[in-house]
């Protein structure tokens, strides 16, 4: 491997230590940031994400109000819970774990969250503010990618960036963040998707390739130029009989081969994942400060 590793786990440890110190100072002023967490059903991946988020909150001193509801919970009851959290002064951020069961309208629930508590950054008000460059809650995964790039000293101004994936939670917001006229933007961004004629024609020219496709081996070594920066957002389960749980996690990038050619690369696990939760904690602390006028 010739690429230098971007160690998301380590960067997340530093950032969480900074946040913990900030929470301690806020507590001395009588302010305790609070996160309301809602999980409907028992989807295995969602349970593990929510558990990790709750653990991270408690480690840095954020109060978390955990609500694990049965899969049969009605849309009306869920909306009532969101409404209670909107009005609860102890709650600064509301996180509704997605996906929701099919009988619940996801958009309706996300729209019901008070934008002032939208720490996931999915509300159209947050998205709109982000696009026009106003202060907003930035969605956690794209913000995690941005922080990894900044904290690894990657030059964004003038960089050619290719993002593979155009979802509302990763590709689209990340592209918007990277084109902002600001010191943490000013990049030239191309987004590829399944209708792109020749993905590698774009990635081969890129200084920075960001993979968010949700498919293993989407980015192979022949698709990048020498010394490119490669950020792997993907999380894919691959059957592996040698593992106790029967599978292992891989990203969207062929790590073994791409890491021989790239300049900087994130691993999976241990890259974007730990930073995503950290940015949720960051948004919750910011929200508490705003609510308290700090
Ligand atoms: P998504 O909603 O399924 O979107 C995937 C995007 O990738 C779509 O825009 C799709 O194009 C595009 N795509 C798929 N295969 C492609 C290919 N071969 N070539 C070009 N484009 C392709 O997924 P998502 O929610 O954005 O998540 C993406 C990945 O990131 C998943 O593995 C997910 O688990 C992971 N993730 C990780 C974190 C983290 O914290 N690390 C957080 C969120 C998501 P079309 O639009 O044309 O279908």
CSV table of C-alpha atoms and ligand atoms in Angstrom, one decimal:
chain,number,residue,atom,x,y,z
A,1,UNK,CA,0.0,0.0,0.0
A,2,UNK,CA,1.5,3.4,-1.0
A,3,UNK,CA,-1.5,5.6,-0.1
A,4,UNK,CA,-1.6,7.3,3.3
A,5,UNK,CA,-4.6,6.3,5.3
A,6,UNK,CA,-7.2,8.9,6.4
A,7,UNK,CA,-7.9,7.5,9.8
A,8,UNK,CA,-11.5,8.6,10.5
A,9,UNK,CA,-11.6,6.8,13.8
A,10,UNK,CA,-8.7,8.9,15.1
A,11,UNK,CA,-10.0,12.1,13.7
A,12,UNK,CA,-13.4,11.3,15.3
A,13,UNK,CA,-11.6,10.7,18.7
A,14,UNK,CA,-10.0,14.2,18.6
A,15,UNK,CA,-13.3,15.9,17.5
A,16,UNK,CA,-15.3,14.1,20.2
A,17,UNK,CA,-12.8,15.1,22.9
A,18,UNK,CA,-13.2,18.8,21.7
A,19,UNK,CA,-17.0,18.4,21.9
A,20,UNK,CA,-16.8,16.7,25.3
A,21,UNK,CA,-14.9,19.7,26.7
A,22,UNK,CA,-17.4,22.1,25.1
A,23,UNK,CA,-20.3,20.2,26.7
A,24,UNK,CA,-18.6,20.3,30.1
A,25,UNK,CA,-18.3,24.1,29.8
A,26,UNK,CA,-22.0,24.4,28.7
A,27,UNK,CA,-23.1,22.3,31.7
A,28,UNK,CA,-21.3,24.7,34.0
A,29,UNK,CA,-23.6,27.4,32.6
A,30,UNK,CA,-26.6,25.1,33.2
A,31,UNK,CA,-27.0,24.0,29.6
A,32,UNK,CA,-27.2,20.3,28.8
A,33,UNK,CA,-27.5,19.5,25.1
A,34,UNK,CA,-30.2,16.9,24.4
A,35,UNK,CA,-30.9,14.6,21.5
A,36,UNK,CA,-34.3,12.9,21.0
A,37,UNK,CA,-33.9,9.6,19.2
A,38,UNK,CA,-36.8,7.7,17.6
A,39,UNK,CA,-36.4,4.2,16.2
A,40,UNK,CA,-39.5,2.5,14.7
A,41,UNK,CA,-39.2,-1.3,14.3
A,42,UNK,CA,-36.2,-3.5,14.8
A,43,UNK,CA,-34.3,-3.5,11.5
A,44,UNK,CA,-30.9,-4.9,12.5
A,45,UNK,CA,-28.8,-2.2,10.9
A,46,UNK,CA,-31.0,0.6,12.3
A,47,UNK,CA,-30.8,-0.9,15.8
A,48,UNK,CA,-27.0,-0.9,15.6
A,49,UNK,CA,-26.8,2.7,14.3
A,50,UNK,CA,-29.1,4.0,17.0
A,51,UNK,CA,-27.3,2.1,19.7
A,52,UNK,CA,-24.0,3.6,18.5
A,53,UNK,CA,-25.5,7.1,18.4
A,54,UNK,CA,-26.9,6.8,22.0
A,55,UNK,CA,-23.5,5.5,23.3
A,56,UNK,CA,-21.7,8.3,21.6
A,57,UNK,CA,-24.1,10.9,23.2
A,58,UNK,CA,-23.5,9.5,26.7
A,59,UNK,CA,-19.7,9.4,26.2
A,60,UNK,CA,-19.6,13.1,25.6
A,61,UNK,CA,-22.3,14.1,28.1
A,62,UNK,CA,-25.2,14.8,25.8
A,63,UNK,CA,-28.6,13.8,27.3
A,64,UNK,CA,-30.4,11.4,25.0
A,65,UNK,CA,-34.1,10.7,25.1
A,66,UNK,CA,-34.4,7.2,23.5
A,67,UNK,CA,-37.6,6.0,22.0
A,68,UNK,CA,-37.8,2.6,20.5
A,69,UNK,CA,-41.2,2.0,19.1
A,70,UNK,CA,-42.8,-1.1,17.7
A,71,UNK,CA,-43.0,-1.6,13.9
A,72,UNK,CA,-46.8,-1.3,14.1
A,73,UNK,CA,-46.6,2.3,15.5
A,74,UNK,CA,-49.0,4.5,13.6
A,75,UNK,CA,-48.0,7.6,11.6
A,76,UNK,CA,-50.2,9.7,13.9
A,77,UNK,CA,-48.5,8.5,17.0
A,78,UNK,CA,-45.1,9.1,15.5
A,79,UNK,CA,-46.0,12.6,14.5
A,80,UNK,CA,-47.4,13.2,18.0
A,81,UNK,CA,-44.0,12.2,19.5
A,82,UNK,CA,-42.1,14.4,17.1
A,83,UNK,CA,-44.4,17.3,18.1
A,84,UNK,CA,-43.7,16.7,21.8
A,85,UNK,CA,-40.0,16.7,21.1
A,86,UNK,CA,-40.4,19.9,19.1
A,87,UNK,CA,-41.8,21.6,22.2
A,88,UNK,CA,-39.5,20.0,24.8
A,89,UNK,CA,-36.8,22.5,25.9
A,90,UNK,CA,-34.6,19.6,27.0
A,91,UNK,CA,-34.4,18.4,23.4
A,92,UNK,CA,-32.1,20.3,21.0
A,93,UNK,CA,-32.0,17.8,18.2
A,94,UNK,CA,-34.4,15.2,16.9
A,95,UNK,CA,-33.2,12.1,15.1
A,96,UNK,CA,-35.8,9.9,13.4
A,97,UNK,CA,-33.9,6.8,12.2
A,98,UNK,CA,-34.6,5.9,8.6
A,99,UNK,CA,-35.9,3.9,6.9
A,100,UNK,CA,-39.4,4.0,8.5
A,101,UNK,CA,-41.9,1.2,8.0
A,102,UNK,CA,-43.8,1.3,4.7
A,103,UNK,CA,-47.1,2.5,6.2
A,104,UNK,CA,-45.5,5.7,7.4
A,105,UNK,CA,-44.8,8.6,5.1
A,106,UNK,CA,-41.1,9.4,5.7
A,107,UNK,CA,-41.3,12.9,4.1
A,108,UNK,CA,-44.3,13.9,6.2
A,109,UNK,CA,-42.3,12.9,9.4
A,110,UNK,CA,-39.1,14.7,8.3
A,111,UNK,CA,-41.2,17.8,7.5
A,112,UNK,CA,-42.8,17.7,11.0
A,113,UNK,CA,-39.4,18.2,12.7
A,114,UNK,CA,-38.8,21.8,13.8
A,115,UNK,CA,-36.0,23.0,11.5
A,116,UNK,CA,-34.3,24.5,14.6
A,117,UNK,CA,-33.9,20.9,15.9
A,118,UNK,CA,-33.1,19.3,12.5
A,119,UNK,CA,-29.7,17.9,13.5
A,120,UNK,CA,-29.8,15.4,10.6
A,121,UNK,CA,-30.0,18.3,8.2
A,122,UNK,CA,-32.7,16.6,6.0
A,123,UNK,CA,-35.5,19.2,6.4
A,124,UNK,CA,-36.0,21.2,3.2
A,125,UNK,CA,-35.4,24.4,5.2
A,126,UNK,CA,-31.9,23.1,6.2
A,127,UNK,CA,-31.2,21.9,2.7
A,128,UNK,CA,-32.3,25.3,1.2
A,129,UNK,CA,-30.1,27.2,3.6
A,130,UNK,CA,-27.1,25.0,2.9
A,131,UNK,CA,-27.6,25.5,-0.9
A,132,UNK,CA,-27.7,29.3,-0.7
A,133,UNK,CA,-24.7,29.3,1.7
A,134,UNK,CA,-26.5,30.3,4.9
A,135,UNK,CA,-25.7,28.9,8.3
A,136,UNK,CA,-27.5,25.6,8.5
A,137,UNK,CA,-27.3,22.1,10.1
A,138,UNK,CA,-25.2,20.2,7.6
A,139,UNK,CA,-26.3,16.6,6.9
A,140,UNK,CA,-23.9,14.4,8.9
A,141,UNK,CA,-22.4,12.1,6.3
A,142,UNK,CA,-21.4,14.7,3.7
A,143,UNK,CA,-20.2,17.0,6.6
A,144,UNK,CA,-18.1,14.0,7.8
A,145,UNK,CA,-16.5,13.7,4.4
A,146,UNK,CA,-15.8,17.5,4.3
A,147,UNK,CA,-14.2,17.4,7.7
A,148,UNK,CA,-12.0,14.4,6.8
A,149,UNK,CA,-10.8,16.3,3.7
A,150,UNK,CA,-10.1,19.5,5.6
A,151,UNK,CA,-8.5,17.8,8.6
A,152,UNK,CA,-6.2,15.8,6.3
A,153,UNK,CA,-5.0,19.0,4.7
A,154,UNK,CA,-6.5,18.3,1.3
A,155,UNK,CA,-6.7,21.4,-0.9
A,156,UNK,CA,-10.3,21.9,-2.1
A,157,UNK,CA,-9.9,25.2,-3.9
A,158,UNK,CA,-9.7,24.5,-7.6
A,159,UNK,CA,-9.7,20.7,-7.1
A,160,UNK,CA,-11.5,18.5,-9.6
A,161,UNK,CA,-13.9,16.4,-7.5
A,162,UNK,CA,-16.0,13.5,-8.7
A,163,UNK,CA,-18.8,12.1,-6.5
A,164,UNK,CA,-20.2,8.7,-7.5
A,165,UNK,CA,-23.8,8.8,-6.2
A,166,UNK,CA,-26.5,11.4,-6.2
A,167,UNK,CA,-28.7,10.6,-3.2
A,168,UNK,CA,-30.4,13.3,-1.1
A,169,UNK,CA,-28.4,12.2,2.0
A,170,UNK,CA,-24.9,12.0,0.5
A,171,UNK,CA,-24.1,12.9,-3.1
A,172,UNK,CA,-26.3,16.0,-3.7
A,173,UNK,CA,-25.6,17.8,-0.4
A,174,UNK,CA,-21.9,17.0,-0.6
A,175,UNK,CA,-21.7,18.5,-4.0
A,176,UNK,CA,-23.4,21.6,-2.8
A,177,UNK,CA,-21.0,21.9,0.2
A,178,UNK,CA,-17.9,21.5,-2.0
A,179,UNK,CA,-19.0,24.2,-4.6
A,180,UNK,CA,-19.7,26.9,-1.9
A,181,UNK,CA,-17.7,30.1,-2.4
A,182,UNK,CA,-15.8,29.6,0.8
A,183,UNK,CA,-12.4,28.5,2.1
A,184,UNK,CA,-14.0,25.0,2.7
A,185,UNK,CA,-15.4,24.8,-0.8
A,186,UNK,CA,-14.4,26.3,-4.2
A,187,UNK,CA,-14.0,22.9,-5.8
A,188,UNK,CA,-15.2,21.9,-9.3
A,189,UNK,CA,-17.6,19.1,-8.8
A,190,UNK,CA,-19.0,16.4,-11.1
A,191,UNK,CA,-21.7,13.9,-10.0
A,192,UNK,CA,-21.9,10.5,-11.6
A,193,UNK,CA,-24.9,8.1,-11.3
A,194,UNK,CA,-26.2,5.0,-13.0
A,195,UNK,CA,-27.1,6.9,-16.1
A,196,UNK,CA,-23.6,8.4,-16.5
A,197,UNK,CA,-22.2,7.1,-19.8
A,198,UNK,CA,-18.7,6.5,-18.7
A,199,UNK,CA,-18.0,6.9,-15.0
A,200,UNK,CA,-14.3,6.2,-15.3
A,201,UNK,CA,-13.8,8.9,-17.9
A,202,UNK,CA,-14.7,11.3,-15.1
A,203,UNK,CA,-13.0,9.7,-12.2
A,204,UNK,CA,-9.7,9.3,-14.0
A,205,UNK,CA,-9.4,13.1,-14.3
A,206,UNK,CA,-10.3,13.7,-10.6
A,207,UNK,CA,-8.0,15.0,-7.9
A,208,UNK,CA,-10.6,13.7,-5.4
A,209,UNK,CA,-12.9,10.7,-5.9
A,210,UNK,CA,-15.8,10.2,-3.5
A,211,UNK,CA,-17.6,6.9,-3.7
A,212,UNK,CA,-21.2,6.8,-2.4
A,213,UNK,CA,-22.9,4.2,-4.6
A,214,UNK,CA,-23.7,1.4,-2.2
A,215,UNK,CA,-22.0,-1.2,-4.3
A,216,UNK,CA,-18.7,-3.0,-3.6
A,217,UNK,CA,-15.9,-2.5,-6.2
A,218,UNK,CA,-17.6,0.4,-7.9
A,219,UNK,CA,-14.2,2.2,-7.9
A,220,UNK,CA,-11.3,0.1,-9.2
A,221,UNK,CA,-7.6,1.1,-9.6
A,222,UNK,CA,-7.9,1.7,-13.3
A,223,UNK,CA,-10.5,4.3,-12.6
A,224,UNK,CA,-8.3,6.7,-10.6
A,225,UNK,CA,-5.2,8.8,-11.4
A,226,UNK,CA,-1.9,8.4,-9.5
A,227,UNK,CA,-2.0,10.1,-6.1
A,228,UNK,CA,-5.7,10.8,-6.2
A,229,UNK,CA,-7.5,11.3,-2.8
A,230,UNK,CA,-10.2,8.6,-2.5
A,231,UNK,CA,-13.0,8.8,0.1
A,232,UNK,CA,-15.2,5.7,0.5
A,233,UNK,CA,-18.6,6.4,1.9
A,234,UNK,CA,-20.1,3.0,1.0
A,235,UNK,CA,-20.9,0.3,3.5
A,236,UNK,CA,-21.7,-3.1,2.0
A,237,UNK,CA,-22.1,-6.5,3.6
A,238,UNK,CA,-20.2,-9.3,1.9
A,239,UNK,CA,-20.8,-12.9,2.9
A,240,UNK,CA,-17.7,-14.3,4.7
A,241,UNK,CA,-17.9,-17.7,6.4
A,242,UNK,CA,-14.6,-17.0,8.2
A,243,UNK,CA,-16.4,-14.3,10.3
A,244,UNK,CA,-18.4,-15.2,13.4
A,245,UNK,CA,-21.4,-13.0,12.1
A,246,UNK,CA,-21.1,-14.6,8.6
A,247,UNK,CA,-20.2,-11.4,6.8
A,248,UNK,CA,-17.7,-8.5,6.6
A,249,UNK,CA,-18.1,-4.9,5.8
A,250,UNK,CA,-16.5,-3.3,2.7
A,251,UNK,CA,-16.9,0.0,1.0
A,252,UNK,CA,-17.5,0.9,-2.6
A,253,UNK,CA,-13.8,1.0,-3.4
A,254,UNK,CA,-11.5,-1.9,-4.2
A,255,UNK,CA,-9.3,-0.9,-1.3
A,256,UNK,CA,-6.5,-3.5,-1.9
A,257,UNK,CA,-5.7,-2.3,-5.4
A,258,UNK,CA,-6.8,1.4,-5.2
A,259,UNK,CA,-4.7,2.0,-2.1
A,260,UNK,CA,-1.5,1.1,-4.2
A,261,UNK,CA,-2.2,4.0,-6.5
A,262,UNK,CA,-4.0,6.7,-4.5
A,263,UNK,CA,-2.3,9.4,-2.4
A,264,UNK,CA,-4.8,9.4,0.4
A,265,UNK,CA,-7.6,6.9,1.1
A,266,UNK,CA,-10.2,6.2,3.8
A,267,UNK,CA,-10.7,2.6,5.0
A,268,UNK,CA,-14.0,0.9,5.6
A,269,UNK,CA,-14.7,0.4,8.4
A,270,UNK,CA,-12.9,3.2,10.2
A,271,UNK,CA,-13.2,6.0,7.7
A,272,UNK,CA,-16.4,8.0,7.1
A,273,UNK,CA,-18.5,6.0,9.5
A,274,UNK,CA,-17.1,7.2,12.9
A,275,UNK,CA,-17.1,10.8,11.7
A,276,UNK,CA,-20.8,10.6,10.6
A,277,UNK,CA,-21.9,10.1,14.2
A,278,UNK,CA,-19.5,12.8,15.4
A,279,UNK,CA,-21.1,15.3,13.1
A,280,UNK,CA,-24.5,14.5,14.6
A,281,UNK,CA,-23.1,15.2,18.1
A,282,UNK,CA,-21.6,18.4,16.7
A,283,UNK,CA,-25.0,19.6,15.3
A,284,UNK,CA,-26.7,18.8,18.6
A,285,UNK,CA,-24.1,20.8,20.6
A,286,UNK,CA,-24.5,23.7,18.1
A,287,UNK,CA,-28.3,23.6,18.4
A,288,UNK,CA,-28.1,23.7,22.2
A,289,UNK,CA,-25.8,26.8,22.0
A,290,UNK,CA,-28.1,28.5,19.6
A,291,UNK,CA,-31.2,27.8,21.8
A,292,UNK,CA,-29.4,29.1,24.9
A,293,UNK,CA,-28.1,32.2,23.0
A,294,UNK,CA,-24.5,31.2,23.6
B,1,LIG,P1,-28.5,5.4,-2.5
B,1,LIG,O1,-29.6,6.2,-2.0
B,1,LIG,O2,-28.8,3.9,-2.8
B,1,LIG,O3,-27.8,6.1,-3.7
B,1,LIG,C1,-26.8,5.4,-4.4
B,1,LIG,C2,-26.4,6.3,-5.6
B,1,LIG,O4,-25.3,5.7,-6.3
B,1,LIG,C3,-27.5,6.6,-6.6
B,1,LIG,O5,-27.4,7.9,-7.0
B,1,LIG,C4,-27.1,5.7,-7.7
B,1,LIG,O6,-27.5,6.2,-9.0
B,1,LIG,C5,-25.6,5.7,-7.6
B,1,LIG,N1,-24.9,4.4,-8.2
B,1,LIG,C6,-25.2,3.2,-7.8
B,1,LIG,N2,-24.4,2.3,-8.4
B,1,LIG,C7,-23.6,3.1,-9.3
B,1,LIG,C8,-22.7,2.8,-10.3
B,1,LIG,N3,-22.3,1.5,-10.5
B,1,LIG,N4,-22.2,3.8,-11.0
B,1,LIG,C9,-22.5,5.1,-10.8
B,1,LIG,N5,-23.5,5.4,-9.8
B,1,LIG,C10,-24.0,4.4,-9.1
B,1,LIG,O7,-27.3,5.3,-1.4
B,1,LIG,P2,-26.9,6.3,-0.2
B,1,LIG,O8,-27.9,6.4,0.8
B,1,LIG,O9,-26.4,7.6,-0.8
B,1,LIG,O10,-25.7,5.6,0.4
B,1,LIG,C11,-24.6,5.2,-0.4
B,1,LIG,C12,-23.6,4.3,0.3
B,1,LIG,O11,-23.1,5.0,1.5
B,1,LIG,C13,-24.3,3.1,0.9
B,1,LIG,O12,-23.4,2.0,0.9
B,1,LIG,C14,-24.6,3.4,2.3
B,1,LIG,O13,-24.7,2.3,3.2
B,1,LIG,C15,-23.4,4.3,2.6
B,1,LIG,N6,-23.6,5.3,3.7
B,1,LIG,C16,-22.7,5.4,4.6
B,1,LIG,C17,-22.8,6.3,5.7
B,1,LIG,C18,-21.7,6.4,6.7
B,1,LIG,O14,-21.8,6.9,7.7
B,1,LIG,N7,-20.5,5.8,6.4
B,1,LIG,C19,-23.9,7.1,5.8
B,1,LIG,C20,-24.9,7.0,4.8
B,1,LIG,C21,-24.7,6.1,3.7
B,1,LIG,P3,-29.0,6.4,-9.4
B,1,LIG,O15,-29.4,7.7,-8.7
B,1,LIG,O16,-29.0,6.6,-10.9
B,1,LIG,O17,-29.8,5.2,-8.9
